[in-house]
Amino acid sequence: HVQLVESGGGSVQAGGSLRLSCDASGYKYRGYCMSWFRQVPGKEREAVAAIDSDGTPTYADSAKGRFTISEDKTKPTLYLQMNSLKPEDTAMYYCTAAKIRCHIITTFAAWEYTLWGQGTQVTVS
């Protein structure tokens, strides 16, 4: 049974940094797209960043220049390094995966993804 388990969330002051991790042990596909989404209560889940199985990253406008998505295929673990955090970054952050490469799907559409983690809360004040 494959699971995605996020960690690394917390509370930080504006301008600070956090690094989120997603343990993707057991998720072994040759081609895939893994992403980070975030959601605040009462709003739709929104994409933050995605990474293709070939290592190509894609960022939402809100994340460009501040966030970096990466992965360690040996573990395997997905990361999201978040710098220059703003109060509007406050949300529950979710790790998700699709069994198909990013360029084949609508990368930032939540409905494309079938496997989700439980989320990790990020609060920026």
PDB file of C-alpha atoms in Angstrom:
ATOM      1  CA  HIS A   1       0.000   0.000   0.000  1.00  0.00           C
ATOM      2  CA  VAL A   2       1.704   3.174  -1.219  1.00  0.00           C
ATOM      3  CA  GLN A   3       1.465   6.252   0.952  1.00  0.00           C
ATOM      4  CA  LEU A   4       2.810   9.779   0.791  1.00  0.00           C
ATOM      5  CA  VAL A   5       3.790  11.263   4.145  1.00  0.00           C
ATOM      6  CA  GLU A   6       4.574  14.958   4.462  1.00  0.00           C
ATOM      7  CA  SER A   7       6.637  16.596   7.182  1.00  0.00           C
ATOM      8  CA  GLY A   8       8.490  19.817   7.864  1.00  0.00           C
ATOM      9  CA  GLY A   9       5.629  22.233   8.319  1.00  0.00           C
ATOM     10  CA  GLY A  10       5.486  24.678  11.182  1.00  0.00           C
ATOM     11  CA  SER A  11       5.205  28.297  12.183  1.00  0.00           C
ATOM     12  CA  VAL A  12       7.648  30.881  10.883  1.00  0.00           C
ATOM     13  CA  GLN A  13       7.884  34.640  10.663  1.00  0.00           C
ATOM     14  CA  ALA A  14       7.516  36.444   7.365  1.00  0.00           C
ATOM     15  CA  GLY A  15      10.767  36.324   5.433  1.00  0.00           C
ATOM     16  CA  GLY A  16      11.748  33.002   6.960  1.00  0.00           C
ATOM     17  CA  SER A  17      12.241  29.598   5.379  1.00  0.00           C
ATOM     18  CA  LEU A  18      10.903  26.085   5.699  1.00  0.00           C
ATOM     19  CA  ARG A  19      11.712  22.830   3.961  1.00  0.00           C
ATOM     20  CA  LEU A  20       8.899  20.398   3.435  1.00  0.00           C
ATOM     21  CA  SER A  21       9.561  16.716   2.843  1.00  0.00           C
ATOM     22  CA  CYS A  22       7.366  13.999   1.388  1.00  0.00           C
ATOM     23  CA  ASP A  23       8.287  10.392   2.007  1.00  0.00           C
ATOM     24  CA  ALA A  24       7.291   8.532  -1.145  1.00  0.00           C
ATOM     25  CA  SER A  25       8.634   5.104  -0.201  1.00  0.00           C
ATOM     26  CA  GLY A  26       7.019   2.437  -2.297  1.00  0.00           C
ATOM     27  CA  TYR A  27       6.069   4.807  -5.090  1.00  0.00           C
ATOM     28  CA  LYS A  28       8.117   3.372  -7.916  1.00  0.00           C
ATOM     29  CA  TYR A  29       7.100   4.256 -11.451  1.00  0.00           C
ATOM     30  CA  ARG A  30       9.327   4.928 -14.410  1.00  0.00           C
ATOM     31  CA  GLY A  31       7.330   7.959 -15.492  1.00  0.00           C
ATOM     32  CA  TYR A  32       5.568  10.175 -12.996  1.00  0.00           C
ATOM     33  CA  CYS A  33       4.693  13.688 -11.975  1.00  0.00           C
ATOM     34  CA  MET A  34       4.959  14.696  -8.330  1.00  0.00           C
ATOM     35  CA  SER A  35       3.656  17.978  -7.011  1.00  0.00           C
ATOM     36  CA  TRP A  36       3.002  20.164  -4.038  1.00  0.00           C
ATOM     37  CA  PHE A  37      -0.406  21.735  -3.591  1.00  0.00           C
ATOM     38  CA  ARG A  38      -1.712  23.918  -0.816  1.00  0.00           C
ATOM     39  CA  GLN A  39      -5.130  24.737   0.562  1.00  0.00           C
ATOM     40  CA  VAL A  40      -6.657  27.156   3.021  1.00  0.00           C
ATOM     41  CA  PRO A  41     -10.093  26.568   4.517  1.00  0.00           C
ATOM     42  CA  GLY A  42     -12.885  27.679   2.230  1.00  0.00           C
ATOM     43  CA  LYS A  43     -10.693  27.852  -0.856  1.00  0.00           C
ATOM     44  CA  GLU A  44      -9.799  25.430  -3.611  1.00  0.00           C
ATOM     45  CA  ARG A  45      -6.610  23.470  -3.498  1.00  0.00           C
ATOM     46  CA  GLU A  46      -3.961  25.269  -5.562  1.00  0.00           C
ATOM     47  CA  ALA A  47      -0.774  24.030  -7.151  1.00  0.00           C
ATOM     48  CA  VAL A  48       2.585  25.261  -5.948  1.00  0.00           C
ATOM     49  CA  ALA A  49       5.192  23.274  -7.866  1.00  0.00           C
ATOM     50  CA  ALA A  50       5.645  20.043  -9.784  1.00  0.00           C
ATOM     51  CA  ILE A  51       8.564  17.891 -10.818  1.00  0.00           C
ATOM     52  CA  ASP A  52       8.670  15.402 -13.655  1.00  0.00           C
ATOM     53  CA  SER A  53      10.415  12.034 -13.421  1.00  0.00           C
ATOM     54  CA  ASP A  54      13.171  13.508 -15.626  1.00  0.00           C
ATOM     55  CA  GLY A  55      13.793  16.195 -12.995  1.00  0.00           C
ATOM     56  CA  THR A  56      12.154  19.087 -14.821  1.00  0.00           C
ATOM     57  CA  PRO A  57      10.460  21.460 -12.354  1.00  0.00           C
ATOM     58  CA  THR A  58       7.449  23.654 -12.947  1.00  0.00           C
ATOM     59  CA  TYR A  59       6.295  26.438 -10.649  1.00  0.00           C
ATOM     60  CA  ALA A  60       3.101  28.316 -10.066  1.00  0.00           C
ATOM     61  CA  ASP A  61       3.493  32.090 -10.291  1.00  0.00           C
ATOM     62  CA  SER A  62       3.133  32.354  -6.520  1.00  0.00           C
ATOM     63  CA  ALA A  63       6.190  30.147  -6.032  1.00  0.00           C
ATOM     64  CA  LYS A  64       8.548  31.384  -8.721  1.00  0.00           C
ATOM     65  CA  GLY A  65      11.780  32.793  -7.353  1.00  0.00           C
ATOM     66  CA  ARG A  66      11.014  31.742  -3.784  1.00  0.00           C
ATOM     67  CA  PHE A  67      10.308  28.004  -3.753  1.00  0.00           C
ATOM     68  CA  THR A  68      12.371  25.117  -5.077  1.00  0.00           C
ATOM     69  CA  ILE A  69      11.024  21.632  -5.688  1.00  0.00           C
ATOM     70  CA  SER A  70      13.450  18.736  -5.737  1.00  0.00           C
ATOM     71  CA  GLU A  71      13.619  15.010  -5.148  1.00  0.00           C
ATOM     72  CA  ASP A  72      15.997  12.382  -3.910  1.00  0.00           C
ATOM     73  CA  LYS A  73      15.270   9.323  -6.021  1.00  0.00           C
ATOM     74  CA  THR A  74      17.352   7.090  -3.770  1.00  0.00           C
ATOM     75  CA  LYS A  75      15.046   7.443  -0.777  1.00  0.00           C
ATOM     76  CA  PRO A  76      12.673   8.398  -2.533  1.00  0.00           C
ATOM     77  CA  THR A  77      11.680  11.753  -1.078  1.00  0.00           C
ATOM     78  CA  LEU A  78      10.149  14.882  -2.531  1.00  0.00           C
ATOM     79  CA  TYR A  79      11.139  18.274  -1.123  1.00  0.00           C
ATOM     80  CA  LEU A  80       9.872  21.824  -1.224  1.00  0.00           C
ATOM     81  CA  GLN A  81      12.311  24.487  -0.076  1.00  0.00           C
ATOM     82  CA  MET A  82      10.376  27.629   0.720  1.00  0.00           C
ATOM     83  CA  ASN A  83      12.221  30.911   1.180  1.00  0.00           C
ATOM     84  CA  SER A  84      11.053  34.497   1.702  1.00  0.00           C
ATOM     85  CA  LEU A  85       7.806  33.218   3.124  1.00  0.00           C
ATOM     86  CA  LYS A  86       4.800  35.534   3.239  1.00  0.00           C
ATOM     87  CA  PRO A  87       1.651  35.418   5.378  1.00  0.00           C
ATOM     88  CA  GLU A  88      -0.309  34.509   2.239  1.00  0.00           C
ATOM     89  CA  ASP A  89       1.723  31.295   2.049  1.00  0.00           C
ATOM     90  CA  THR A  90      -0.096  30.082   5.146  1.00  0.00           C
ATOM     91  CA  ALA A  91      -1.912  26.872   4.199  1.00  0.00           C
ATOM     92  CA  MET A  92      -2.001  23.113   4.507  1.00  0.00           C
ATOM     93  CA  TYR A  93       0.552  21.761   2.069  1.00  0.00           C
ATOM     94  CA  TYR A  94      -0.019  18.445   0.329  1.00  0.00           C
ATOM     95  CA  CYS A  95       2.290  16.155  -1.577  1.00  0.00           C
ATOM     96  CA  THR A  96       0.727  14.341  -4.507  1.00  0.00           C
ATOM     97  CA  ALA A  97       1.687  12.019  -7.338  1.00  0.00           C
ATOM     98  CA  ALA A  98       0.453  10.955 -10.749  1.00  0.00           C
ATOM     99  CA  LYS A  99       1.558   7.792 -12.551  1.00  0.00           C
ATOM    100  CA  ILE A 100       2.214   9.724 -15.715  1.00  0.00           C
ATOM    101  CA  ARG A 101       4.647  12.424 -16.721  1.00  0.00           C
ATOM    102  CA  CYS A 102       3.922  16.089 -16.097  1.00  0.00           C
ATOM    103  CA  HIS A 103       3.823  17.143 -19.745  1.00  0.00           C
ATOM    104  CA  ILE A 104       1.057  14.639 -20.471  1.00  0.00           C
ATOM    105  CA  ILE A 105      -1.341  15.871 -17.810  1.00  0.00           C
ATOM    106  CA  THR A 106      -2.675  19.249 -16.827  1.00  0.00           C
ATOM    107  CA  THR A 107       0.126  19.585 -14.313  1.00  0.00           C
ATOM    108  CA  PHE A 108      -1.551  22.010 -11.944  1.00  0.00           C
ATOM    109  CA  ALA A 109      -4.979  20.406 -11.959  1.00  0.00           C
ATOM    110  CA  ALA A 110      -5.645  18.606  -8.688  1.00  0.00           C
ATOM    111  CA  TRP A 111      -7.986  16.115 -10.393  1.00  0.00           C
ATOM    112  CA  GLU A 112      -5.040  14.684 -12.357  1.00  0.00           C
ATOM    113  CA  TYR A 113      -3.520  13.236  -9.201  1.00  0.00           C
ATOM    114  CA  THR A 114      -4.636   9.993  -7.607  1.00  0.00           C
ATOM    115  CA  LEU A 115      -2.400   9.736  -4.563  1.00  0.00           C
ATOM    116  CA  TRP A 116      -2.296  12.381  -1.826  1.00  0.00           C
ATOM    117  CA  GLY A 117      -0.576  12.752   1.499  1.00  0.00           C
ATOM    118  CA  GLN A 118      -2.299  13.873   4.689  1.00  0.00           C
ATOM    119  CA  GLY A 119      -0.804  17.359   4.577  1.00  0.00           C
ATOM    120  CA  THR A 120       1.489  19.463   6.731  1.00  0.00           C
ATOM    121  CA  GLN A 121       0.503  22.883   8.060  1.00  0.00           C
ATOM    122  CA  VAL A 122       2.564  25.964   7.273  1.00  0.00           C
ATOM    123  CA  THR A 123       1.802  29.160   9.169  1.00  0.00           C
ATOM    124  CA  VAL A 124       3.559  32.433   8.359  1.00  0.00           C
ATOM    125  CA  SER A 125       2.999  35.445  10.597  1.00  0.00           C
TER     126      SER A 125
END
